[in-house]
């Protein structure tokens, strides 16, 4: 008897094409899930950074730089008034709070990884000064906005709130001149502004939080990234001709300080050579590596 080999019929419900499509769809779904996981991981790796004083001329530049680098940072800003918030775009990531009232700044600080402090008391010129008559203008601070209240209490409140929130690094921008009690800036409005700034810097250095203290020279509204930057200590740069720096360069150093371990637990003076002299600074790791002073 001849053997008969039975050939199984293809299922009428599952064609080869349908099986292929299901397989391809499954592979696509797996690839999509892997891609989504990568994107999710990258988003989780973004560092959330709050800049306070974001309505000021230097603070606004830092805020804008954070927003431009959205692949690295989730930027936030803190300003004092709704008017200031409107001036920098009024985005939802700009918070309104008063650094002299610690409760009002907690929402902005919750969930951040790093804090850049650019708040400062601002002296105002008394009206009636006539430069044609010679002499020097007189300055004053508004009630409640003296350096003791802004540069000491306000910065202390920020440091305390950041520590309570588990912030991993604080970058604080101050001013050169703090080693000299008789510095002319201290006489403005009898505010002793450098004294109070220095007190806040010391408080930060003693806080245990990784910090970078930048004592900037005379601030200029000029283009950044075109000068060789200089770091120093104990106001030595004030004895030279290179004692100024563009606000944009200070802002860039603030951002770069968040990226390098070499910038942590350090305090330094910052100025720049005149444009066209020296080589524009690009290697910030090398710049921070020059610094050995902790305060």
XYZ file of C-alpha atoms in Angstrom:
295
model
C 0.000 0.000 0.000
C 1.346 3.365 -0.915
C 2.045 5.710 1.950
C 0.200 8.946 1.851
C 1.809 11.985 3.379
C -0.673 14.475 4.629
C 0.270 18.124 4.175
C -1.343 20.356 6.831
C -3.500 23.026 5.400
C -2.735 26.661 6.209
C -5.126 28.123 8.712
C -7.768 30.273 7.126
C -7.538 32.642 10.068
C -3.767 33.234 10.050
C -2.079 33.908 6.730
C 1.714 34.161 6.355
C 1.285 37.863 5.664
C -0.679 38.388 8.857
C 1.942 36.567 10.889
C 4.663 38.679 9.330
C 2.786 41.874 10.092
C 2.292 40.871 13.712
C 5.972 40.035 14.058
C 7.006 43.324 12.501
C 4.575 45.249 14.709
C 5.933 43.474 17.792
C 9.506 44.374 16.845
C 8.499 47.997 16.212
C 6.767 48.145 19.571
C 9.867 46.817 21.309
C 12.037 49.383 19.537
C 9.586 52.118 20.493
C 9.643 51.031 24.121
C 13.436 51.018 24.143
C 13.490 54.485 22.587
C 10.936 55.758 25.100
C 13.035 54.355 27.932
C 16.117 56.118 26.603
C 14.255 59.431 26.274
C 12.775 59.010 29.737
C 16.228 58.273 31.158
C 17.707 61.321 29.468
C 14.926 63.528 30.826
C 15.521 62.113 34.296
C 19.198 62.995 33.929
C 18.429 66.682 33.296
C 19.578 68.861 36.150
C 16.937 71.256 37.488
C 18.575 74.594 38.248
C 17.033 77.641 39.898
C 18.556 81.090 39.418
C 17.420 83.688 41.924
C 17.599 87.337 41.004
C 16.529 86.243 37.529
C 15.085 89.680 36.865
C 18.484 91.350 37.249
C 20.832 92.003 34.354
C 23.200 89.128 35.139
C 20.535 86.803 36.513
C 18.484 87.131 33.358
C 21.453 86.039 31.254
C 21.935 82.947 33.432
C 18.232 82.103 33.131
C 18.360 82.478 29.342
C 21.468 80.297 29.100
C 19.719 77.563 31.085
C 16.731 77.702 28.743
C 19.000 77.546 25.687
C 20.582 74.346 27.050
C 17.357 72.426 27.545
C 19.184 69.233 26.622
C 21.190 69.599 29.833
C 19.073 71.635 32.236
C 15.565 72.308 33.339
C 15.815 75.995 34.171
C 13.813 77.948 36.722
C 13.878 81.574 37.778
C 12.933 83.454 40.933
C 12.001 87.133 40.816
C 10.591 89.536 43.380
C 7.593 90.927 41.516
C 5.071 90.013 38.839
C 6.426 92.927 36.837
C 9.897 91.357 36.792
C 8.371 88.029 35.790
C 6.693 89.702 32.840
C 9.931 91.328 31.734
C 11.654 87.959 31.290
C 8.765 86.310 29.490
C 6.355 85.351 32.256
C 6.871 81.608 31.830
C 5.454 79.128 34.347
C 8.976 78.199 35.428
C 9.527 81.721 36.791
C 8.443 81.960 40.426
C 7.642 85.113 42.375
C 8.960 85.289 45.932
C 10.714 87.484 48.482
C 14.041 86.095 49.649
C 13.594 87.987 52.926
C 10.554 85.775 53.624
C 11.749 82.176 53.513
C 8.255 80.696 53.162
C 7.716 82.436 49.814
C 10.772 80.882 48.161
C 10.194 77.254 49.157
C 7.996 76.399 46.112
C 10.734 77.549 43.729
C 13.421 75.539 45.517
C 11.522 72.270 45.918
C 12.798 69.608 43.538
C 15.857 71.462 42.228
C 19.343 69.991 41.935
C 21.330 73.225 41.965
C 20.855 76.856 42.973
C 22.523 79.909 41.433
C 22.232 82.946 43.725
C 22.336 86.303 41.971
C 20.287 88.406 44.374
C 21.800 91.639 45.633
C 20.807 94.868 47.321
C 20.843 97.766 44.848
C 21.814 101.298 45.939
C 19.886 104.150 44.368
C 21.126 107.636 43.640
C 19.511 110.415 45.621
C 17.647 112.845 43.369
C 19.000 116.302 42.668
C 22.592 115.431 41.793
C 24.021 117.744 39.146
C 27.295 116.406 37.678
C 28.041 119.842 36.164
C 28.518 121.212 39.670
C 31.140 118.645 40.567
C 31.159 116.557 43.707
C 29.915 113.015 44.109
C 26.382 111.679 44.058
C 24.833 110.323 47.228
C 23.166 106.945 47.408
C 20.558 105.260 49.551
C 18.832 101.908 49.950
C 15.080 101.598 50.021
C 13.466 100.733 53.331
C 13.651 96.986 53.891
C 16.134 96.523 51.070
C 19.422 97.212 52.851
C 22.355 94.852 52.277
C 21.878 93.327 55.720
C 18.344 92.313 54.758
C 19.030 91.257 51.161
C 22.657 90.109 50.993
C 22.757 88.533 54.432
C 19.289 87.485 55.618
C 17.986 86.903 52.084
C 20.932 84.788 51.029
C 20.938 82.896 54.325
C 17.256 82.059 53.750
C 18.090 80.701 50.310
C 20.953 78.579 51.615
C 18.838 77.176 54.448
C 15.929 76.350 52.131
C 18.278 74.723 49.629
C 19.903 72.606 52.320
C 16.504 71.471 53.605
C 15.511 70.514 50.043
C 18.672 68.450 49.496
C 20.160 70.698 46.823
C 23.450 69.284 45.522
C 25.314 72.506 44.679
C 25.029 76.258 45.194
C 26.744 78.821 42.996
C 26.877 82.225 44.680
C 27.903 85.372 42.818
C 29.437 88.087 44.976
C 31.863 90.940 44.429
C 35.561 91.534 44.714
C 36.637 93.973 47.408
C 35.421 92.089 50.461
C 38.850 91.959 52.107
C 38.860 95.752 52.473
C 36.471 97.176 55.073
C 37.174 100.651 53.708
C 36.223 99.767 50.160
C 34.134 102.563 48.591
C 31.234 100.171 47.936
C 30.756 99.787 51.689
C 30.152 103.504 52.041
C 27.271 103.600 49.546
C 24.166 104.411 51.567
C 26.077 103.340 54.685
C 25.092 99.823 53.704
C 28.397 97.946 54.184
C 27.290 95.794 51.264
C 30.574 93.884 50.884
C 30.601 93.099 54.598
C 27.186 91.456 54.419
C 28.010 89.673 51.169
C 31.122 88.226 52.764
C 29.120 87.063 55.780
C 26.728 85.175 53.485
C 29.652 83.641 51.602
C 31.114 82.364 54.861
C 27.737 80.938 55.862
C 27.575 79.036 52.564
C 31.126 77.744 52.931
C 30.237 76.439 56.408
C 26.929 74.880 55.309
C 28.330 71.583 54.072
C 26.653 72.000 50.679
C 29.025 71.789 47.684
C 29.531 75.408 46.666
C 31.171 77.694 44.149
C 31.651 81.313 45.210
C 32.366 83.706 42.345
C 33.561 87.180 43.371
C 33.149 89.135 40.185
C 34.999 92.292 39.234
C 33.328 95.390 37.812
C 30.416 94.193 35.692
C 30.119 95.332 32.094
C 27.278 94.991 29.612
C 29.412 93.552 26.834
C 29.511 90.477 24.645
C 30.705 87.323 26.352
C 32.984 84.550 25.184
C 35.550 86.786 23.513
C 37.991 87.396 26.385
C 40.514 85.452 28.392
C 39.165 84.987 31.896
C 41.310 85.452 34.978
C 40.858 83.940 38.414
C 42.477 85.197 41.588
C 42.127 85.403 45.345
C 42.013 87.961 48.155
C 41.327 90.877 45.791
C 44.734 90.625 44.140
C 43.165 91.391 40.758
C 42.012 94.771 42.066
C 45.656 95.830 42.099
C 45.912 95.254 38.338
C 44.392 96.793 35.237
C 42.305 93.672 34.639
C 39.570 94.099 37.213
C 36.395 94.076 35.105
C 34.334 91.377 33.411
C 31.330 91.103 31.098
C 28.082 89.999 32.741
C 27.720 87.382 30.020
C 31.061 85.854 31.036
C 30.024 85.733 34.692
C 26.814 84.002 33.623
C 28.744 81.443 31.573
C 31.066 80.671 34.489
C 27.981 80.083 36.666
C 26.680 77.490 34.195
C 30.076 75.871 33.689
C 30.561 75.573 37.463
C 27.619 73.152 37.510
C 29.451 70.754 35.195
C 32.856 70.227 36.804
C 33.919 68.753 40.115
C 36.923 71.082 39.904
C 34.571 74.010 40.618
C 33.167 72.627 43.870
C 34.198 73.831 47.330
C 36.039 76.779 45.831
C 35.873 80.571 46.073
C 37.644 82.895 43.678
C 37.828 86.349 42.163
C 36.899 86.628 38.493
C 37.911 89.193 35.889
C 39.095 89.203 32.285
C 41.744 90.575 29.989
C 40.680 93.273 27.519
C 39.105 92.000 24.311
C 41.790 91.234 21.730
C 44.356 90.451 24.416
C 45.112 86.845 25.241
C 43.073 83.830 24.173
C 39.312 83.611 24.838
C 38.627 81.064 27.559
C 36.999 77.851 26.315
C 38.424 75.201 28.661
C 36.545 75.815 31.900
C 37.761 72.638 33.551
C 41.301 74.010 33.234
C 40.140 77.386 34.555
C 38.607 75.845 37.679
C 41.634 73.606 38.146
C 43.769 76.715 38.659
C 41.842 77.556 41.802
C 42.961 76.190 45.166
C 41.207 78.563 47.589
C 38.209 77.253 49.524
C 37.341 80.729 50.778
